[in-house]
Amino acid sequence: MIARMRRRQRGHIARRLFLLFVLSAFVPLALIAALSLGEVRSLLLQQGEQRLAATAKAYGMMLYERLLVAGDLAHSAVAAGRDTPLSGEALARRTFRWIATVDAAGAMRSIAGEPIRVPLADDVRERVAARKSAVLVVPDGTPVHVVLAMASPASRGEVILAELEPDYLWGTAEEVPASTDFCVVEDASGVRLNCPTPVDDRSLAPLLGPRSSSLATASWKREGDAWRAVAWPQFMRAAFATPDWIVVASQPERYQLARAIAFGRLYIPVVALALLLVTWLTARQASSIVKPLARLSERVRGMAQNDFKSRVELGALGEDEFGDLASAFDNMSHTLGRQFASLSALSEIDRLILSTVDTQQVVRTVLDRLAVAVQADALGAVLLDQDNPSQARAYYRRAGPGEGVVAERQPAVMRDRLLLEDVPGGQWIALEGMEPAWLERLTAEGATRAYVQPVTWRGAVCGALMLGYRGTEAALEEDERRHVRELADRLAVAVSSAWRDEQLYVQAHFDGLTALPNRLLFKDRLGQEIARSQREGLRFAVLVVDLDHFKTVNDSFGHTTGDAVLREAARRIAQCVRTSDSVSRMGGDEFTVLLTNVQNAREAWPLAEAIVASLSREFQVGGQRCFLSASVGIASYPEDGASAEELVKSADTAMNRAKMAGRAQVVYFEERMNADAVARLTLDRDLRVAIERRELELYYQPKLHLATGRVRGAEALTRWRHPVHGFISPERFIPLAEESGFIDQLGHWGLATACAQMRTWRARGLGVESVAVNVSPRQFRRRGLLEFIHECVREAGLPPECIGIEITEGLLMERGEAVERLLDEIADMGHGIALDDFGAGFSSMAYLTRFPVREIKIDRVFIDGLERGPDSVAIVAAMVAMSHALGKTVVAEGVETAGQLALLEKLGCDEVQGFLISPPVPAEEFERFVAARASAAAPA
Ligand code: C2E
Ligand code: CA
Ligand code: CA
């Protein structure tokens, strides 16, 4: 709609211009032509009239002359007729029709020709008698008869009459001028003497009326043509006594206007041609005005829609002032576009700064904007670290749209800062030989020069923007430099606000004294940890650590020392925990530890103990030495609290209980766990003295060889008879010993005891081939196991095959190569190695082939299941078959029923061990059992 209106407006201008041009050219042209044409016409008509009048006069004079001449001729013809009538006749023939004489009586005698009767009036006779001629008109026939009357030379009273030959008098058609008609009329009577072309009386009337002095003219139509006529009165009365003859000469107007018509014929094409020329010129002119205008207004609309890039395309039209206007317009649009882009870039960055603390994002946007606004081959920004002046973050971007920004850490040395401080307003530098690492990327992009604009905040340089150029002729216009400067200022604002945010965050979330997270951040992290654990089904523990008697440190050494002690305490606590754990200071002398990813609450105990131990060591600060201790409370998620508050409260309660219980200790929030922990602790202490107190004893469980029914060997199992708690199961104290490391001594004791026992039995001739000792994985970790076994066996004077060892799969899985080597050496020495609890773990076939295992002990679980279903039978059968295939001996553990035994025999199991045969028993009892068995088996 709007477009159509605009087009119409444009059309209007063109039409107006066109009309203006046409009118201004055509109207005068037409007017002049019309005027001149009229003028020429009237001139021509006037001329024609004059010429016609002259012609009429000449004709009239000619008639008069001829009448006079004819008179003379007739006179002489009559005279001659008397003498030589023939020659007179011959002469008269061309002038007269006839000649005759009339005597006084009125008798007519022909001299030549055949005369007609002509009445002679008296006045004519008188006139002739007075020797004067007269002309008589006999109006009878066309043309009328014109008869000349004169006196006869022969006798008085005789009259000569001669009728004039019409051709002679009026002249032949050749004699009269072209296109001119003559009509001779007798005045007064109106008798037409000679009118070859007919003219009606009405037309002639104005010519014949009473005459004034001016020329009488008239016009009429004949056969569609206009005719113009002039009348000339030829005076006759004096010479011929007859009324005047009026000669009417007429010509067609066309003839008179012939030149005007020719002119008119030429004139129309000329005007048409002129009009065409004008039209063409106008159209050209109009388009040379309208088109540039249209382009310009189109451009204005483009600008209104944010298009500052396009140019006004005028082409050939732009060679005049419009061209100047267009280029001025383009310049303006270019400048506006740049300013607009730079303003919108700045406002975008401002928004970004307000909405985010992410400096990186601001830098990226700044570089992206810069790439659009400024021509450069590579762009970069470097920001010096606030807290670490020798480091800088650098960002690079290639020119061109859509390029990514690369971020890097860069070392920044003092010189680089000085370089930046040198160029406060931005300057060009040649890149060759420049050292700063942050300029290297530009060089790598092939840049040889760079424009560097420092980023300054409160007078201090905190970074720079850089534009790299490949060529040498690169230059920046003033407004481009300004834009770079403005972007640098924005960057400064972004950096400073990020710093401030960071500072505020640190102030709000970290403890100023120890630099540990404060209560706020701890709560925050605790909340996150709860959410994470809830999501992933994890457990964790919270420790509250409170220094004991810290008040006395402050009181006796002052706050400075107190602060130093707190800092040292924080350092020690942090040292005790894993990197994944976080230590916070809750205020005063209270700290918390968040232990993530804990399988069970028990795992927190050693760590808490370690913290207590660490804080119990001597403090040396500022030349002062002092002793402190700490009370620790443990709460675990999710048992002791579902929320952060509850957990902290539980841990706090536990910590207070530790204080009440005498400080310098760890307390679980849950009572049961406290008892457990205490028990474990005392048990561990008791176990350490159990060997000296001879509370430990080795029991032996026989292994029955099914094929022979003989007891070939025994497994040594440790028993602890606690003075207070009584008998304690190895299931309980072995893991404890493994945890505390006491397992080494325990292992040594067991091996030495077994060897000694074996020596005794051999000395007594007990037919037991070997005793197997359980060796825990932890013992393999220690050096000297091999030497120890060797020593024990040697001391007891036993062959190595008398002592076997039992290991578990876990050991094999845990540490492949070292264990493999050790086991190889033990086997090489001649000791049998049994794989205990087979089937309970991974039961990898690879272990059986790779390690030098001689015996497989199928776990109790499978034996227990033998009578319950076919599955276990199948599994045991497979295990037996497999072990046999590999050449291993198969031992079934935990055989309790005869049914199990019968099945095992059927499946081809080699040996059995279990309560059905015998529980583990003291050495003497075992001796008796073997002896009884031997005697029972002997007779068979
Ligand atoms: P283990 O090596 O699998 O030892 C066999 C366990 O099965 C013994 O338990 C034994 O009393 C029990 N047992 C034997 N026959 C039957 C039966 O028919 N039914 C049932 N229900 N149990 C039977 P014990 O003596 O309580 O030992 C437990 C574990 O403690 C042993 O399992 C062994 O791994 C470890 N252990 C015992 N003494 C020592 C030792 O001196 N050093 C090391 N490192 N570990 C030992
Ligand atoms: Ca065992
Ligand atoms: Ca076992």
PDB file of C-alpha atoms in Angstrom, residues 243-418:
ATOM      1  CA  PRO A 243     -21.021  50.980 -70.924  1.00  0.00           C
ATOM      2  CA  ASP A 244     -17.859  50.061 -69.023  1.00  0.00           C
ATOM      3  CA  TRP A 245     -16.787  46.472 -69.068  1.00  0.00           C
ATOM      4  CA  ILE A 246     -16.138  44.891 -65.639  1.00  0.00           C
ATOM      5  CA  VAL A 247     -13.389  42.307 -65.799  1.00  0.00           C
ATOM      6  CA  VAL A 248     -13.767  39.782 -63.008  1.00  0.00           C
ATOM      7  CA  ALA A 249     -10.579  37.728 -62.486  1.00  0.00           C
ATOM      8  CA  SER A 250     -10.875  34.788 -60.143  1.00  0.00           C
ATOM      9  CA  GLN A 251      -8.411  32.265 -58.776  1.00  0.00           C
ATOM     10  CA  PRO A 252      -8.804  29.329 -56.425  1.00  0.00           C
ATOM     11  CA  GLU A 253      -7.659  30.263 -52.945  1.00  0.00           C
ATOM     12  CA  ARG A 254      -5.605  27.095 -52.948  1.00  0.00           C
ATOM     13  CA  TYR A 255      -3.570  28.450 -55.733  1.00  0.00           C
ATOM     14  CA  GLN A 256      -2.934  31.664 -53.947  1.00  0.00           C
ATOM     15  CA  LEU A 257      -2.123  29.824 -50.709  1.00  0.00           C
ATOM     16  CA  ALA A 258      -0.066  27.118 -52.350  1.00  0.00           C
ATOM     17  CA  ARG A 259       3.045  28.088 -50.400  1.00  0.00           C
ATOM     18  CA  ALA A 260       1.184  28.392 -47.147  1.00  0.00           C
ATOM     19  CA  ILE A 261      -0.186  24.901 -47.584  1.00  0.00           C
ATOM     20  CA  ALA A 262       3.242  23.528 -48.380  1.00  0.00           C
ATOM     21  CA  PHE A 263       4.495  25.246 -45.264  1.00  0.00           C
ATOM     22  CA  GLY A 264       1.638  23.792 -43.245  1.00  0.00           C
ATOM     23  CA  ARG A 265       2.413  20.336 -44.523  1.00  0.00           C
ATOM     24  CA  LEU A 266       5.994  20.651 -43.373  1.00  0.00           C
ATOM     25  CA  TYR A 267       5.001  22.261 -40.138  1.00  0.00           C
ATOM     26  CA  ILE A 268       3.041  19.336 -38.601  1.00  0.00           C
ATOM     27  CA  PRO A 269       5.820  16.757 -38.868  1.00  0.00           C
ATOM     28  CA  VAL A 270       8.285  19.312 -37.605  1.00  0.00           C
ATOM     29  CA  VAL A 271       6.117  20.017 -34.578  1.00  0.00           C
ATOM     30  CA  ALA A 272       5.550  16.308 -34.030  1.00  0.00           C
ATOM     31  CA  LEU A 273       9.264  15.722 -34.298  1.00  0.00           C
ATOM     32  CA  ALA A 274       9.958  18.553 -31.905  1.00  0.00           C
ATOM     33  CA  LEU A 275       7.411  17.129 -29.500  1.00  0.00           C
ATOM     34  CA  LEU A 276       8.967  13.723 -29.738  1.00  0.00           C
ATOM     35  CA  LEU A 277      12.361  15.197 -29.088  1.00  0.00           C
ATOM     36  CA  VAL A 278      11.014  17.094 -26.134  1.00  0.00           C
ATOM     37  CA  THR A 279       9.321  13.980 -24.804  1.00  0.00           C
ATOM     38  CA  TRP A 280      12.447  11.950 -25.084  1.00  0.00           C
ATOM     39  CA  LEU A 281      14.622  14.603 -23.509  1.00  0.00           C
ATOM     40  CA  THR A 282      12.095  15.111 -20.732  1.00  0.00           C
ATOM     41  CA  ALA A 283      11.834  11.431 -20.012  1.00  0.00           C
ATOM     42  CA  ARG A 284      15.581  11.214 -19.849  1.00  0.00           C
ATOM     43  CA  GLN A 285      15.833  14.219 -17.655  1.00  0.00           C
ATOM     44  CA  ALA A 286      13.022  13.089 -15.409  1.00  0.00           C
ATOM     45  CA  SER A 287      14.546   9.687 -14.926  1.00  0.00           C
ATOM     46  CA  SER A 288      17.927  11.221 -14.211  1.00  0.00           C
ATOM     47  CA  ILE A 289      16.279  13.119 -11.386  1.00  0.00           C
ATOM     48  CA  VAL A 290      13.694  10.628 -10.206  1.00  0.00           C
ATOM     49  CA  LYS A 291      15.893   7.519 -10.207  1.00  0.00           C
ATOM     50  CA  PRO A 292      18.629   8.906  -7.979  1.00  0.00           C
ATOM     51  CA  LEU A 293      15.937  10.297  -5.708  1.00  0.00           C
ATOM     52  CA  ALA A 294      14.294   6.885  -5.551  1.00  0.00           C
ATOM     53  CA  ARG A 295      17.605   5.201  -4.754  1.00  0.00           C
ATOM     54  CA  LEU A 296      18.366   7.741  -2.090  1.00  0.00           C
ATOM     55  CA  SER A 297      15.008   7.334  -0.417  1.00  0.00           C
ATOM     56  CA  GLU A 298      15.354   3.571  -0.651  1.00  0.00           C
ATOM     57  CA  ARG A 299      18.689   3.892   1.173  1.00  0.00           C
ATOM     58  CA  VAL A 300      17.091   6.058   3.852  1.00  0.00           C
ATOM     59  CA  ARG A 301      14.519   3.359   4.437  1.00  0.00           C
ATOM     60  CA  GLY A 302      17.325   0.804   4.579  1.00  0.00           C
ATOM     61  CA  MET A 303      19.040   2.854   7.245  1.00  0.00           C
ATOM     62  CA  ALA A 304      15.831   3.024   9.200  1.00  0.00           C
ATOM     63  CA  GLN A 305      15.946  -0.739   9.230  1.00  0.00           C
ATOM     64  CA  ASN A 306      19.509  -0.846  10.490  1.00  0.00           C
ATOM     65  CA  ASP A 307      21.202  -1.458   7.184  1.00  0.00           C
ATOM     66  CA  PHE A 308      24.262   0.736   7.205  1.00  0.00           C
ATOM     67  CA  LYS A 309      26.274  -1.481   4.910  1.00  0.00           C
ATOM     68  CA  SER A 310      24.591  -1.001   1.523  1.00  0.00           C
ATOM     69  CA  ARG A 311      25.608   1.796  -0.811  1.00  0.00           C
ATOM     70  CA  VAL A 312      23.568   4.102  -3.018  1.00  0.00           C
ATOM     71  CA  GLU A 313      24.100   2.549  -6.446  1.00  0.00           C
ATOM     72  CA  LEU A 314      23.743   5.277  -9.048  1.00  0.00           C
ATOM     73  CA  GLY A 315      25.967   3.955 -11.802  1.00  0.00           C
ATOM     74  CA  ALA A 316      25.876   6.198 -14.839  1.00  0.00           C
ATOM     75  CA  LEU A 317      23.291   8.386 -13.099  1.00  0.00           C
ATOM     76  CA  GLY A 318      25.787   9.403 -10.498  1.00  0.00           C
ATOM     77  CA  GLU A 319      27.987  11.619 -12.611  1.00  0.00           C
ATOM     78  CA  ASP A 320      26.393  14.849 -11.524  1.00  0.00           C
ATOM     79  CA  GLU A 321      25.528  16.456  -8.221  1.00  0.00           C
ATOM     80  CA  PHE A 322      23.451  13.421  -7.397  1.00  0.00           C
ATOM     81  CA  GLY A 323      26.664  11.432  -7.430  1.00  0.00           C
ATOM     82  CA  ASP A 324      28.166  13.840  -4.910  1.00  0.00           C
ATOM     83  CA  LEU A 325      25.040  13.603  -2.802  1.00  0.00           C
ATOM     84  CA  ALA A 326      25.127   9.806  -2.956  1.00  0.00           C
ATOM     85  CA  SER A 327      28.734   9.556  -1.889  1.00  0.00           C
ATOM     86  CA  ALA A 328      28.127  12.069   0.891  1.00  0.00           C
ATOM     87  CA  PHE A 329      25.169   9.964   1.918  1.00  0.00           C
ATOM     88  CA  ASP A 330      27.193   6.759   1.842  1.00  0.00           C
ATOM     89  CA  ASN A 331      29.862   8.330   3.992  1.00  0.00           C
ATOM     90  CA  MET A 332      27.255   9.417   6.468  1.00  0.00           C
ATOM     91  CA  SER A 333      25.659   5.982   6.496  1.00  0.00           C
ATOM     92  CA  HIS A 334      29.057   4.343   6.985  1.00  0.00           C
ATOM     93  CA  THR A 335      29.898   6.605   9.890  1.00  0.00           C
ATOM     94  CA  LEU A 336      26.464   6.207  11.413  1.00  0.00           C
ATOM     95  CA  GLY A 337      26.699   2.452  10.979  1.00  0.00           C
ATOM     96  CA  ARG A 338      29.989   2.340  12.770  1.00  0.00           C
ATOM     97  CA  GLN A 339      28.801   4.520  15.575  1.00  0.00           C
ATOM     98  CA  PHE A 340      25.623   2.537  15.854  1.00  0.00           C
ATOM     99  CA  ALA A 341      27.527  -0.762  15.915  1.00  0.00           C
ATOM    100  CA  SER A 342      29.940   0.532  18.492  1.00  0.00           C
ATOM    101  CA  LEU A 343      27.133   1.887  20.664  1.00  0.00           C
ATOM    102  CA  SER A 344      25.172  -1.338  20.490  1.00  0.00           C
ATOM    103  CA  ALA A 345      28.340  -3.336  21.188  1.00  0.00           C
ATOM    104  CA  LEU A 346      29.043  -1.200  24.215  1.00  0.00           C
ATOM    105  CA  SER A 347      25.529  -1.470  25.526  1.00  0.00           C
ATOM    106  CA  GLU A 348      25.521  -5.216  24.982  1.00  0.00           C
ATOM    107  CA  ILE A 349      28.731  -5.488  26.962  1.00  0.00           C
ATOM    108  CA  ASP A 350      27.333  -3.232  29.658  1.00  0.00           C
ATOM    109  CA  ARG A 351      24.337  -5.498  29.986  1.00  0.00           C
ATOM    110  CA  LEU A 352      26.629  -8.490  30.141  1.00  0.00           C
ATOM    111  CA  ILE A 353      28.743  -6.891  32.856  1.00  0.00           C
ATOM    112  CA  LEU A 354      25.648  -6.163  34.878  1.00  0.00           C
ATOM    113  CA  SER A 355      24.194  -9.618  34.426  1.00  0.00           C
ATOM    114  CA  THR A 356      27.221 -11.862  34.858  1.00  0.00           C
ATOM    115  CA  VAL A 357      30.378 -12.110  36.875  1.00  0.00           C
ATOM    116  CA  ASP A 358      31.946 -14.230  34.187  1.00  0.00           C
ATOM    117  CA  THR A 359      34.831 -12.102  32.937  1.00  0.00           C
ATOM    118  CA  GLN A 360      35.622 -14.710  30.292  1.00  0.00           C
ATOM    119  CA  GLN A 361      32.271 -14.228  28.699  1.00  0.00           C
ATOM    120  CA  VAL A 362      32.742 -10.475  28.690  1.00  0.00           C
ATOM    121  CA  VAL A 363      36.173 -10.869  27.079  1.00  0.00           C
ATOM    122  CA  ARG A 364      34.764 -13.175  24.442  1.00  0.00           C
ATOM    123  CA  THR A 365      32.009 -10.728  23.617  1.00  0.00           C
ATOM    124  CA  VAL A 366      34.471  -7.832  23.510  1.00  0.00           C
ATOM    125  CA  LEU A 367      36.669  -9.748  21.062  1.00  0.00           C
ATOM    126  CA  ASP A 368      33.709 -10.749  18.929  1.00  0.00           C
ATOM    127  CA  ARG A 369      32.515  -7.135  18.777  1.00  0.00           C
ATOM    128  CA  LEU A 370      35.993  -5.925  18.031  1.00  0.00           C
ATOM    129  CA  ALA A 371      36.298  -8.369  15.155  1.00  0.00           C
ATOM    130  CA  VAL A 372      33.189  -6.847  13.605  1.00  0.00           C
ATOM    131  CA  ALA A 373      34.052  -3.214  14.259  1.00  0.00           C
ATOM    132  CA  VAL A 374      37.718  -3.129  13.335  1.00  0.00           C
ATOM    133  CA  GLN A 375      39.702  -4.572  10.472  1.00  0.00           C
ATOM    134  CA  ALA A 376      42.457  -6.737  11.932  1.00  0.00           C
ATOM    135  CA  ASP A 377      43.993 -10.128  11.166  1.00  0.00           C
ATOM    136  CA  ALA A 378      44.043 -11.387  14.737  1.00  0.00           C
ATOM    137  CA  LEU A 379      42.653 -10.098  17.994  1.00  0.00           C
ATOM    138  CA  GLY A 380      43.621 -10.722  21.544  1.00  0.00           C
ATOM    139  CA  ALA A 381      43.108  -9.637  25.109  1.00  0.00           C
ATOM    140  CA  VAL A 382      45.325 -10.223  28.067  1.00  0.00           C
ATOM    141  CA  LEU A 383      44.289  -9.790  31.695  1.00  0.00           C
ATOM    142  CA  LEU A 384      46.889  -9.830  34.420  1.00  0.00           C
ATOM    143  CA  ASP A 385      45.945 -11.896  37.417  1.00  0.00           C
ATOM    144  CA  GLN A 386      44.894  -9.916  40.396  1.00  0.00           C
ATOM    145  CA  ASP A 387      46.244 -12.234  43.034  1.00  0.00           C
ATOM    146  CA  ASN A 388      49.237 -13.548  41.107  1.00  0.00           C
ATOM    147  CA  PRO A 389      51.096 -10.834  39.232  1.00  0.00           C
ATOM    148  CA  SER A 390      53.351 -13.264  37.391  1.00  0.00           C
ATOM    149  CA  GLN A 391      50.417 -14.854  35.627  1.00  0.00           C
ATOM    150  CA  ALA A 392      48.049 -13.593  33.012  1.00  0.00           C
ATOM    151  CA  ARG A 393      45.037 -14.944  31.206  1.00  0.00           C
ATOM    152  CA  ALA A 394      45.195 -14.403  27.494  1.00  0.00           C
ATOM    153  CA  TYR A 395      42.441 -14.731  24.915  1.00  0.00           C
ATOM    154  CA  TYR A 396      42.855 -14.894  21.175  1.00  0.00           C
ATOM    155  CA  ARG A 397      40.579 -14.803  18.235  1.00  0.00           C
ATOM    156  CA  ARG A 398      41.110 -14.802  14.503  1.00  0.00           C
ATOM    157  CA  ALA A 399      39.419 -12.162  12.416  1.00  0.00           C
ATOM    158  CA  GLY A 400      36.326 -13.168  10.547  1.00  0.00           C
ATOM    159  CA  PRO A 401      32.866 -13.974  11.749  1.00  0.00           C
ATOM    160  CA  GLY A 402      32.181 -17.094  13.797  1.00  0.00           C
ATOM    161  CA  GLU A 403      35.783 -17.667  14.876  1.00  0.00           C
ATOM    162  CA  GLY A 404      36.216 -19.134  18.331  1.00  0.00           C
ATOM    163  CA  VAL A 405      38.089 -17.577  21.213  1.00  0.00           C
ATOM    164  CA  VAL A 406      41.040 -19.477  22.662  1.00  0.00           C
ATOM    165  CA  ALA A 407      41.875 -18.906  26.312  1.00  0.00           C
ATOM    166  CA  GLU A 408      45.331 -19.544  27.743  1.00  0.00           C
ATOM    167  CA  ARG A 409      47.319 -19.004  30.890  1.00  0.00           C
ATOM    168  CA  GLN A 410      50.449 -17.068  30.252  1.00  0.00           C
ATOM    169  CA  PRO A 411      53.369 -16.044  32.374  1.00  0.00           C
ATOM    170  CA  ALA A 412      53.580 -12.273  32.639  1.00  0.00           C
ATOM    171  CA  VAL A 413      56.805 -10.712  33.745  1.00  0.00           C
ATOM    172  CA  MET A 414      57.418  -7.273  35.143  1.00  0.00           C
ATOM    173  CA  ARG A 415      58.714  -6.033  31.808  1.00  0.00           C
ATOM    174  CA  ASP A 416      55.364  -6.762  30.177  1.00  0.00           C
ATOM    175  CA  ARG A 417      53.637  -4.568  32.698  1.00  0.00           C
ATOM    176  CA  LEU A 418      56.141  -1.818  32.080  1.00  0.00           C
TER     177      LEU A 418
END
